[in-house]
Every structure is written in C-alpha cells, then in structure tokens.
Short mmCIF file of C-alpha atoms and ligand atoms in Angstrom, two decimals:
data_model
loop_
_atom_site.label_atom_id
_atom_site.label_comp_id
_atom_site.label_asym_id
_atom_site.label_seq_id
_atom_site.Cartn_x
_atom_site.Cartn_y
_atom_site.Cartn_z
CA MET A 1 8.82 33.28 26.05
CA SER A 2 11.84 33.37 28.24
CA LYS A 3 11.63 30.92 31.39
CA LEU A 4 11.29 32.08 34.79
CA ARG A 5 14.06 32.35 36.90
CA ILE A 6 13.85 30.53 40.37
CA VAL A 7 16.03 31.11 43.77
CA HIS A 8 14.71 28.38 45.49
CA VAL A 9 15.12 29.10 49.60
CA GLY A 10 14.89 25.93 51.78
CA CYS A 11 15.53 22.69 51.16
CA GLY A 12 14.25 20.51 54.05
CA SER A 13 11.89 17.70 53.34
CA ILE A 14 8.74 19.22 51.99
CA SER A 15 11.14 20.65 49.38
CA ASP A 16 10.86 17.23 47.74
CA SER A 17 7.18 18.21 46.63
CA TRP A 18 7.99 21.08 44.94
CA PHE A 19 11.23 19.74 42.79
CA SER A 20 9.36 16.91 41.77
CA VAL A 21 6.74 19.27 40.05
CA LEU A 22 8.96 21.90 39.26
CA LYS A 23 11.33 19.49 37.52
CA GLY A 24 8.54 18.73 35.04
CA ARG A 25 8.28 22.18 34.08
CA LYS A 26 9.90 23.61 30.69
CA ASP A 27 9.15 27.32 31.06
CA ILE A 28 11.26 27.67 34.34
CA GLU A 29 14.62 27.50 35.19
CA LEU A 30 15.98 26.79 38.66
CA VAL A 31 18.98 29.24 39.18
CA ALA A 32 19.79 28.52 42.77
CA LEU A 33 18.92 25.94 45.56
CA VAL A 34 20.20 27.88 49.11
CA ASP A 35 19.36 26.48 52.53
CA ILE A 36 21.58 27.76 55.72
CA ASP A 37 22.77 24.14 55.74
CA ARG A 38 24.50 23.40 52.49
CA ASP A 39 24.31 19.88 52.78
CA ASN A 40 21.02 20.30 52.23
CA ALA A 41 20.67 21.94 49.20
CA ASN A 42 23.89 19.58 48.05
CA GLU A 43 21.85 16.69 48.74
CA LYS A 44 18.80 17.96 46.72
CA LYS A 45 20.51 19.23 43.99
CA ALA A 46 22.29 15.94 43.23
CA LYS A 47 18.93 14.00 43.95
CA TYR A 48 17.25 15.69 41.19
CA GLY A 49 20.29 16.41 38.49
CA PHE A 50 19.58 20.37 38.82
CA GLN A 51 22.44 22.23 36.74
CA CYS A 52 22.06 25.51 39.54
CA GLU A 53 24.22 27.05 42.24
CA VAL A 54 24.05 26.78 45.59
CA TYR A 55 24.18 29.29 48.37
CA THR A 56 23.52 29.60 52.10
CA ASP A 57 22.50 33.36 52.00
CA TYR A 58 19.31 33.97 50.49
CA GLN A 59 20.21 37.65 50.23
CA LEU A 60 23.21 37.24 48.38
CA ALA A 61 21.43 34.74 45.75
CA ILE A 62 18.68 37.44 45.14
CA ASN A 63 21.54 40.48 44.69
CA GLU A 64 23.84 38.13 42.44
CA LEU A 65 21.13 36.27 40.41
CA LYS A 66 18.25 38.93 40.14
CA PRO A 67 15.66 35.88 40.17
CA ASP A 68 12.23 36.50 38.51
CA VAL A 69 10.34 34.45 41.10
CA VAL A 70 11.82 33.33 44.87
CA ILE A 71 10.26 29.79 46.74
CA ASP A 72 10.47 29.84 50.20
CA ASN A 73 10.42 26.17 51.82
CA THR A 74 11.99 27.52 54.79
CA ILE A 75 10.26 27.40 58.63
CA PRO A 76 7.30 29.98 59.27
CA LYS A 77 9.23 32.52 61.17
CA MET A 78 11.38 32.88 58.26
CA HIS A 79 8.23 33.52 55.92
CA HIS A 80 7.98 37.43 56.14
CA LEU A 81 11.43 38.44 55.67
CA ILE A 82 12.20 36.36 52.63
CA SER A 83 8.78 37.65 51.19
CA THR A 84 9.13 41.14 52.11
CA TYR A 85 13.04 40.84 50.76
CA ALA A 86 12.06 38.90 47.55
CA LEU A 87 9.43 41.69 46.81
CA ASP A 88 12.11 44.94 47.36
CA ASN A 89 13.95 42.72 44.93
CA ASN A 90 11.30 43.07 41.89
CA CYS A 91 10.63 39.46 42.30
CA ASP A 92 7.34 37.50 42.61
CA VAL A 93 6.88 34.71 45.51
CA LEU A 94 5.56 31.33 45.88
CA THR A 95 6.26 30.16 49.47
CA GLU A 96 5.01 27.54 51.71
CA LYS A 97 2.12 28.00 54.49
CA PRO A 98 1.87 29.68 56.14
CA LEU A 99 1.73 33.01 54.96
CA ALA A 100 3.71 34.29 57.76
CA ASP A 101 4.06 33.74 62.17
CA THR A 102 2.15 36.40 63.01
CA ILE A 103 -1.11 38.53 61.55
CA GLU A 104 1.16 41.54 61.49
CA HIS A 105 4.14 40.01 59.68
CA ALA A 106 1.31 39.04 57.13
CA LEU A 107 -0.06 42.42 56.81
CA LEU A 108 3.44 43.33 55.72
CA VAL A 109 3.80 40.81 53.28
CA LYS A 110 0.34 42.09 51.90
CA LYS A 111 1.37 45.64 51.97
CA LYS A 112 4.53 44.87 50.47
CA ALA A 113 2.87 43.00 47.59
CA LYS A 114 0.58 46.14 46.66
CA GLU A 115 2.72 48.33 46.60
CA THR A 116 5.47 46.73 44.33
CA LYS A 117 3.11 45.13 42.17
CA LYS A 118 4.43 42.05 42.64
CA ASN A 119 2.69 38.15 43.56
CA VAL A 120 2.91 36.73 46.60
CA ILE A 121 0.90 32.96 46.39
CA VAL A 122 1.10 30.68 49.05
CA MET A 123 0.93 26.49 49.07
CA GLN A 124 -2.44 25.66 50.17
CA ASN A 125 -2.06 21.88 48.65
CA ARG A 126 -4.80 20.05 50.57
CA ARG A 127 -7.60 22.44 48.66
CA TYR A 128 -6.47 20.37 45.74
CA LEU A 129 -7.81 17.16 46.46
CA SER A 130 -10.39 15.10 44.37
CA LYS A 131 -12.65 14.10 46.59
CA LEU A 132 -12.55 17.45 48.58
CA HIS A 133 -14.10 19.46 45.13
CA GLY A 134 -16.71 16.43 45.55
CA LEU A 135 -17.63 17.93 48.73
CA LYS A 136 -17.65 21.05 47.42
CA SER A 137 -19.48 20.07 44.05
CA ILE A 138 -22.75 18.78 46.65
CA ILE A 139 -22.68 22.21 47.93
CA ASP A 140 -22.17 24.21 45.09
CA ASN A 141 -25.23 22.20 43.18
CA GLN A 142 -27.29 22.64 45.71
CA ASN A 143 -28.05 18.84 46.37
CA VAL A 144 -28.53 19.44 50.39
CA GLY A 145 -29.60 23.31 50.12
CA ASP A 146 -28.31 25.66 52.08
CA ILE A 147 -25.34 24.91 54.62
CA ASP A 148 -26.53 25.83 58.44
CA SER A 149 -23.35 24.11 59.75
CA VAL A 150 -19.90 22.53 58.96
CA HIS A 151 -17.70 20.57 61.09
CA ALA A 152 -14.21 19.28 60.92
CA SER A 153 -12.52 16.54 62.56
CA PHE A 154 -8.70 15.74 62.40
CA PHE A 155 -7.26 13.46 64.84
CA THR A 156 -3.46 12.33 63.80
CA GLU A 157 -0.65 11.16 65.91
CA ALA A 158 2.30 12.71 64.52
CA HIS A 159 5.73 12.71 65.53
CA PHE A 160 8.04 14.94 63.41
CA GLY A 161 10.79 16.22 65.39
CA GLY A 162 12.20 19.58 64.77
CA PHE A 163 10.77 22.87 64.70
CA ARG A 164 7.36 22.13 65.57
CA ASP A 165 7.94 20.07 68.59
CA ARG A 166 9.01 23.64 70.07
CA MET A 167 6.41 25.76 68.83
CA SER A 168 4.00 27.56 70.90
CA ASN A 169 1.01 26.61 68.87
CA PRO A 170 1.89 23.43 66.47
CA LEU A 171 -1.51 22.01 65.43
CA ILE A 172 -3.12 25.87 64.92
CA LEU A 173 -0.39 27.54 63.14
CA GLU A 174 1.11 24.41 61.16
CA MET A 175 -1.83 22.37 60.72
CA ALA A 176 -5.31 24.00 60.90
CA VAL A 177 -4.65 26.25 58.24
CA HIS A 178 -5.17 23.27 55.90
CA THR A 179 -8.27 22.82 57.57
CA PHE A 180 -9.70 26.25 57.94
CA ASP A 181 -8.78 27.33 54.56
CA GLN A 182 -10.67 24.01 53.02
CA ALA A 183 -13.75 25.30 54.90
CA ARG A 184 -13.19 28.94 53.16
CA TYR A 185 -12.72 27.26 49.90
CA ILE A 186 -16.37 24.28 50.21
CA THR A 187 -18.33 27.11 51.60
CA GLY A 188 -16.82 30.12 49.61
CA LEU A 189 -17.77 31.93 53.35
CA ASP A 190 -14.78 34.05 55.00
CA PRO A 191 -14.67 34.17 59.16
CA VAL A 192 -16.28 36.71 60.78
CA SER A 193 -15.42 35.50 64.18
CA VAL A 194 -13.41 32.87 66.32
CA TYR A 195 -13.70 31.13 69.75
CA CYS A 196 -10.81 28.82 70.33
CA ASN A 197 -9.87 26.51 73.36
CA GLU A 198 -6.45 24.97 72.61
CA TYR A 199 -4.90 22.31 75.27
CA ASN A 200 -2.00 20.00 75.44
CA SER A 201 -3.24 16.06 75.87
CA SER A 202 -1.69 14.12 78.81
CA THR A 203 1.03 12.44 77.07
CA SER A 204 1.75 15.11 74.30
CA TRP A 205 5.34 15.31 73.25
CA TYR A 206 4.75 19.01 72.04
CA ASP A 207 6.02 21.85 73.85
CA GLY A 208 2.72 24.31 72.93
CA ASN A 209 -0.41 23.17 72.73
CA ALA A 210 -0.75 20.12 70.06
CA SER A 211 -4.84 19.96 69.97
CA ALA A 212 -7.71 22.72 70.01
CA SER A 213 -11.27 23.30 69.63
CA CYS A 214 -12.86 25.76 67.70
CA ILE A 215 -16.29 27.49 66.63
CA PHE A 216 -16.32 30.04 63.85
CA GLU A 217 -19.01 32.05 63.01
CA MET A 218 -18.63 32.44 58.94
CA GLU A 219 -20.95 34.60 56.65
CA ASN A 220 -24.49 34.03 56.22
CA ASN A 221 -24.56 32.98 60.14
CA VAL A 222 -22.84 29.43 58.97
CA ILE A 223 -21.29 27.94 61.75
CA PHE A 224 -17.98 26.13 61.45
CA THR A 225 -16.62 23.61 64.16
CA TYR A 226 -13.25 22.37 63.91
CA ASN A 227 -11.66 19.47 66.53
CA GLY A 228 -8.41 18.55 65.97
CA SER A 229 -5.12 16.49 67.72
CA TRP A 230 -1.45 16.08 66.44
CA THR A 231 -1.48 13.69 69.52
CA ALA A 232 -4.23 11.40 69.36
CA LYS A 233 -3.66 7.58 70.43
CA GLY A 234 -6.19 5.77 68.13
CA ASN A 235 -9.28 6.18 65.56
CA LEU A 236 -7.54 8.07 63.32
CA THR A 237 -9.29 10.84 60.67
CA SER A 238 -7.76 11.38 57.41
CA TRP A 239 -5.34 13.91 57.48
CA GLU A 240 -7.44 16.02 54.58
CA SER A 241 -10.14 15.71 58.34
CA GLU A 242 -13.23 14.27 58.28
CA TRP A 243 -16.11 16.46 57.32
CA ARG A 244 -19.83 16.96 58.09
CA VAL A 245 -22.16 20.14 56.04
CA ASN A 246 -25.34 20.15 57.54
CA CYS A 247 -27.85 21.69 55.35
CA ASN A 248 -31.27 22.69 55.15
CA LYS A 249 -32.35 20.16 52.70
CA GLY A 250 -30.23 17.40 54.12
CA ALA A 251 -26.43 16.40 54.85
CA ALA A 252 -23.58 16.16 52.99
CA TYR A 253 -20.28 14.09 54.46
CA TRP A 254 -16.87 12.80 53.61
CA ASP A 255 -14.71 10.82 55.81
CA GLY A 256 -11.52 12.31 54.06
CA PHE A 257 -10.79 8.99 52.86
CA ASN A 258 -13.34 7.89 50.46
CA GLU A 259 -16.06 9.23 48.23
CA PRO A 260 -18.27 12.19 49.72
CA TRP A 261 -21.72 11.29 49.81
CA TYR A 262 -24.90 12.94 50.92
CA GLU A 263 -28.59 11.92 52.60
CA ILE A 264 -32.06 13.23 52.02
CA ILE A 265 -35.05 12.04 53.76
CA ASP A 266 -36.59 9.35 51.90
CA GLU A 267 -40.36 10.65 50.96
CA SER A 268 -42.02 7.77 52.80
CA GLU A 269 -40.66 8.03 55.87
CA LYS A 270 -43.75 8.78 57.85
CA ASN A 271 -42.04 9.10 61.04
CA GLU A 272 -41.94 12.74 61.58
CA ALA A 273 -40.91 13.08 65.68
CA PHE A 274 -37.67 10.81 65.17
CA PRO A 275 -36.68 9.99 61.49
CA THR A 276 -34.52 7.14 60.74
CA LYS A 277 -35.32 6.51 56.61
CA TYR A 278 -33.11 8.56 54.78
CA ASN A 279 -31.59 8.33 50.69
CA ARG A 280 -27.77 8.69 50.75
CA SER A 281 -26.17 9.41 46.84
CA THR A 282 -22.70 8.72 46.86
CA ILE A 283 -20.78 11.42 44.72
CA GLU A 284 -17.79 10.29 41.60
CA SER A 285 -15.46 13.22 42.64
CA PRO A 286 -14.00 15.13 39.21
CA THR A 287 -10.41 14.15 38.00
CA ILE A 288 -8.03 16.96 39.26
CA MET A 289 -4.19 17.60 39.45
CA GLU A 290 -3.87 17.18 43.16
CA GLU A 291 -1.78 18.18 45.99
CA HIS A 292 1.52 20.27 45.62
CA ALA A 293 1.35 19.64 41.76
CA GLY A 294 -2.13 21.14 41.06
CA CYS A 295 -1.14 24.60 43.36
CA ILE A 296 2.68 24.55 41.53
CA ASN A 297 1.10 24.72 38.71
CA GLU A 298 -2.01 26.99 39.53
CA MET A 299 0.47 29.21 40.71
CA ILE A 300 3.35 28.89 37.70
CA ASP A 301 0.41 29.44 35.24
CA SER A 302 -1.05 32.57 37.14
CA LEU A 303 2.26 34.54 37.00
CA ILE A 304 2.80 33.73 33.32
CA ASN A 305 -0.65 34.28 32.09
CA GLY A 306 -1.29 37.55 34.66
CA LYS A 307 -4.26 35.42 36.21
CA LYS A 308 -4.90 35.86 40.18
CA ALA A 309 -4.15 32.80 41.64
CA GLN A 310 -6.53 31.69 44.04
CA THR A 311 -4.19 31.38 47.31
CA ASP A 312 -2.71 35.15 46.35
CA VAL A 313 -1.85 36.81 49.55
CA SER A 314 -5.12 38.96 49.13
CA ASP A 315 -7.30 35.90 49.77
CA ASN A 316 -5.08 33.43 51.62
CA ILE A 317 -4.61 36.44 54.35
CA LYS A 318 -8.26 35.66 55.11
CA SER A 319 -7.08 31.92 56.29
CA LEU A 320 -4.37 32.85 57.84
CA ALA A 321 -6.29 35.32 59.99
CA MET A 322 -8.36 32.04 61.31
CA VAL A 323 -5.20 30.95 62.65
CA MET A 324 -4.17 34.00 64.13
CA GLY A 325 -8.21 34.73 65.20
CA SER A 326 -7.77 31.43 66.83
CA ILE A 327 -4.26 31.71 68.90
CA MET A 328 -5.86 35.26 70.34
CA SER A 329 -8.92 33.51 71.71
CA ALA A 330 -7.24 31.11 73.13
CA GLU A 331 -5.10 33.25 74.81
CA SER A 332 -7.15 35.81 75.74
CA HIS A 333 -10.59 33.24 76.63
CA LYS A 334 -12.62 35.87 74.61
CA LYS A 335 -14.37 35.53 71.13
CA ILE A 336 -12.57 37.11 68.37
CA TYR A 337 -13.48 39.29 65.75
CA ILE A 338 -11.78 38.63 62.62
CA LYS A 339 -12.62 42.30 61.19
CA ASP A 340 -10.32 43.30 64.74
CA ILE A 341 -7.52 41.73 63.20
CA LEU A 342 -7.67 42.78 59.20
N1 LIG B 401 2.07 21.86 52.36
C1 LIG B 401 2.28 21.54 53.56
O1 LIG B 401 1.44 20.17 53.09
C2 LIG B 401 3.06 21.02 54.17
C3 LIG B 401 3.65 20.08 55.00
C4 LIG B 401 5.28 19.84 55.47
C5 LIG B 401 5.70 21.30 55.44
N2 LIG B 401 4.95 22.39 54.95
C6 LIG B 401 5.62 23.87 55.51
O2 LIG B 401 6.81 23.78 54.29
C7 LIG B 401 7.73 24.57 55.57
C8 LIG B 401 9.14 24.28 55.87
O3 LIG B 401 8.69 22.69 56.25
P1 LIG B 401 9.69 21.48 56.16
O4 LIG B 401 8.64 19.98 57.23
O5 LIG B 401 10.56 21.11 54.79
O6 LIG B 401 10.99 21.86 57.38
P2 LIG B 401 12.48 21.58 57.83
O7 LIG B 401 12.84 21.73 58.97
O8 LIG B 401 12.30 19.75 57.02
O9 LIG B 401 13.05 21.86 56.11
C9 LIG B 401 13.31 23.61 56.52
C10 LIG B 401 15.09 23.88 55.93
O10 LIG B 401 14.91 25.67 55.30
C11 LIG B 401 16.10 25.57 56.09
N3 LIG B 401 16.62 27.12 56.55
C12 LIG B 401 15.77 27.72 57.73
N4 LIG B 401 16.30 28.92 57.63
C13 LIG B 401 16.45 29.13 57.21
C14 LIG B 401 17.08 30.44 55.84
N5 LIG B 401 17.35 31.38 57.17
N6 LIG B 401 17.92 30.70 55.05
C15 LIG B 401 17.62 29.62 54.27
N7 LIG B 401 17.24 28.08 54.37
C16 LIG B 401 16.65 27.63 55.74
C17 LIG B 401 16.38 24.76 56.89
O11 LIG B 401 18.08 24.28 56.78
C18 LIG B 401 15.88 23.41 56.32
O12 LIG B 401 17.07 22.57 55.24
C19 LIG B 401 7.02 25.26 56.52
O13 LIG B 401 6.52 26.44 56.44
C20 LIG B 401 5.92 24.03 57.02
O14 LIG B 401 4.44 24.77 57.19
C21 LIG B 401 4.39 22.62 54.59
#
C-alpha cells in the first residue's frame, strides 16, 4: 500500500509531540513542513532528520505537493482556514485542538468535511490516559451505579507567554476543551445546557479571563460542574483535573495522579443519619497508548482502515460546543442550550 503523504503546518512547541510519533510510522511520508517562520520549520526538520520540503505558505505547499493529509499545528484562529482549504484540495485533516475558534467556523468545517467526504479529526490527547480509562471502567462496570453528577477541578499556574496571554477566553478555549471532552468521554453523555461565570484573578497575567466556573446539564439529567484556573497560586491539581463522580450506589474518584478508586457504604454501618464507614476499592487501570501517541495512531489508523476516529469532527464539535456555550453564557449571563448553537 502506498504511504500517506503529509504536509505538516505549524512547527511550534506542540509539534514535537506530533513529530516524535510520526517519525515512527512506516506508512506515512512527511513531504513538507510549513511555518510562517521558516526558522521554526528548518529547526524541526534538522531535529528529526526529515527529508522534506520547507514552505512558509500552506496553500502553496498543498497546491504544489498535493498531499493526502494536512496536519494543522497552528494557532486556533487559523484552524478553520487551513481545514477548509485542505478539504477543498482533496485532503484529510488532522488538527490540533480546538477544532475552531468560533462555533460558526466549526460548523463550516463540519459541513465541508461532509460535502467533500473527507475526514477532519481533532487532537484530544487527554482522553488517551490510562487512569482516565480506569475511572471510566468504574462507571461502565456499574461498580457505583448510575451517575448523578460529575465534578472536575483544574487549578494550575501556567505562564506560557505568546498567543494565550492575548486571547479573550484563554482557559475556556485553550484548556477547558480537554476537560469538557474528558467529561463526555467518561460519562458517554452529551451536553444539554451550560451556565458559566468567567473571571480573572487579581494577579492574572492574562488579558482575557483565565478562570471559570461552569455548570452543565448533560443527558439523563446528569450535572457536570467545572472549576478551573490557570492562575492558581498553590494547591495545584494535575493537568488532567481532579475528578469526583457521584452515583446512586457509591462514588468514584480520581485525583489526576494516582490510580482511581470508588467507595460504597460498608454493610456494617449503623449510622443512617451521618454514615462515615465506606469500603474503598482501588482500580488497576488498563495499559493503553497514551496522550498524543494514542490519538495520532488512532487518527492515522482510521484514515487507512476507513473507520471513524472517536475524535472525528462530527463528534468533537459537541466538546467544542461546550466551550462556545460557556463563553456565550459568560458574556450574556444566561444559561445557553447547546441545541441552539449546534
Ligand atoms: N493537545 C495539547 O495538549 C496541546 C498543547 C499545547 C498546544 N496545543 C494546541 O496546538 C496549537 C499550537 O500551539 P503551540 O503551543 O504549538 O503554539 P506555538 O505558538 O508554539 O506554535 C504555533 C506555530 O504555528 C505557526 N503559525 C502560525 N500561523 C501560521 C500560518 N498561518 N501558517 C503556518 N504556520 C503558522 C507559528 O509560527 C508557530 O511556529 C494550538 O491550537 C494549541 O491549542 C495543544
């Protein structure tokens, strides 16, 4: 079988996570690296020893090289432009999150993917985590019964510099999409509505709001709450968030670092008013290919085998809708229904 010919656009910091995986695939050929800053592309070409062209204009690279696949690792406001151009030129697209910078742009990409019968698949590396799969297995195996509510906390101190410092909604658009997507993944439920309050801490170094609290109603009347900040000054959580899942027979928990566990009431507990005796069972999480490697390999395998990837635009747009609904809610101070924006 002939190799998939790939043009890779955007050679900044996250591209290392892609190149280290792409380098190991024998069924692909990287035909060009593209970056508006030629030095960035040249630096990665030398670092990974790629034998490929270097361009500064992605349209020129696509027109001249006619690749099968375009990978987009550029900044969010470019994503819909590169995706739609690639689709119009008969290419499948593998893009870094977020799918797009607005819901209108995301819907445009989804429509064009359908029209051209091509794939757009989005990087959601934080659903490819062994211990998140462990947490999901507690829910799937009904160890604690049916879900009532899910609660994620995300508190880190992040000084990236660069485009994030100037964005309007850095935490929600750049980071929370991971946590929202994880919530959909572990529950298997889609969002119904959201109310969000965005804010900036007094010492924030971000122009836009870098903290937020969101309440989602999910399918089956399940509540998902998210509390997050990129400007925490201590008591940091993992970047995968800290998770609590309250169910009708017990509760599951993952601190974001160690193996997840669940607790159910001890049968010997006599205090019905204020019980405190619970039995804890810790899960041994499955071994999986994690993070970018897990997602990129599924993306490429799905193109080769013609099987839809789990982060295909048709599904991933629901995680993005949670992001865009949150921003709309924060701006309007109103509850937003996801069906009204998708
Ligand atoms: N999945 C993750 O965990 C994760 C982590 C970090 C970043 N990201 C995402 O990856 C993307 C890039 O983030 P980054 O941290 O690498 O940013 P970055 O600023 O380090 O890199 C972006 C690169 O794109 C190039 N670029 C910008 N516009 C371009 C254009 N029109 N044509 C060609 N090249 C262009 C820039 O010159 C730069 O080299 C963002 O969408 C971000 O959300 C994802």
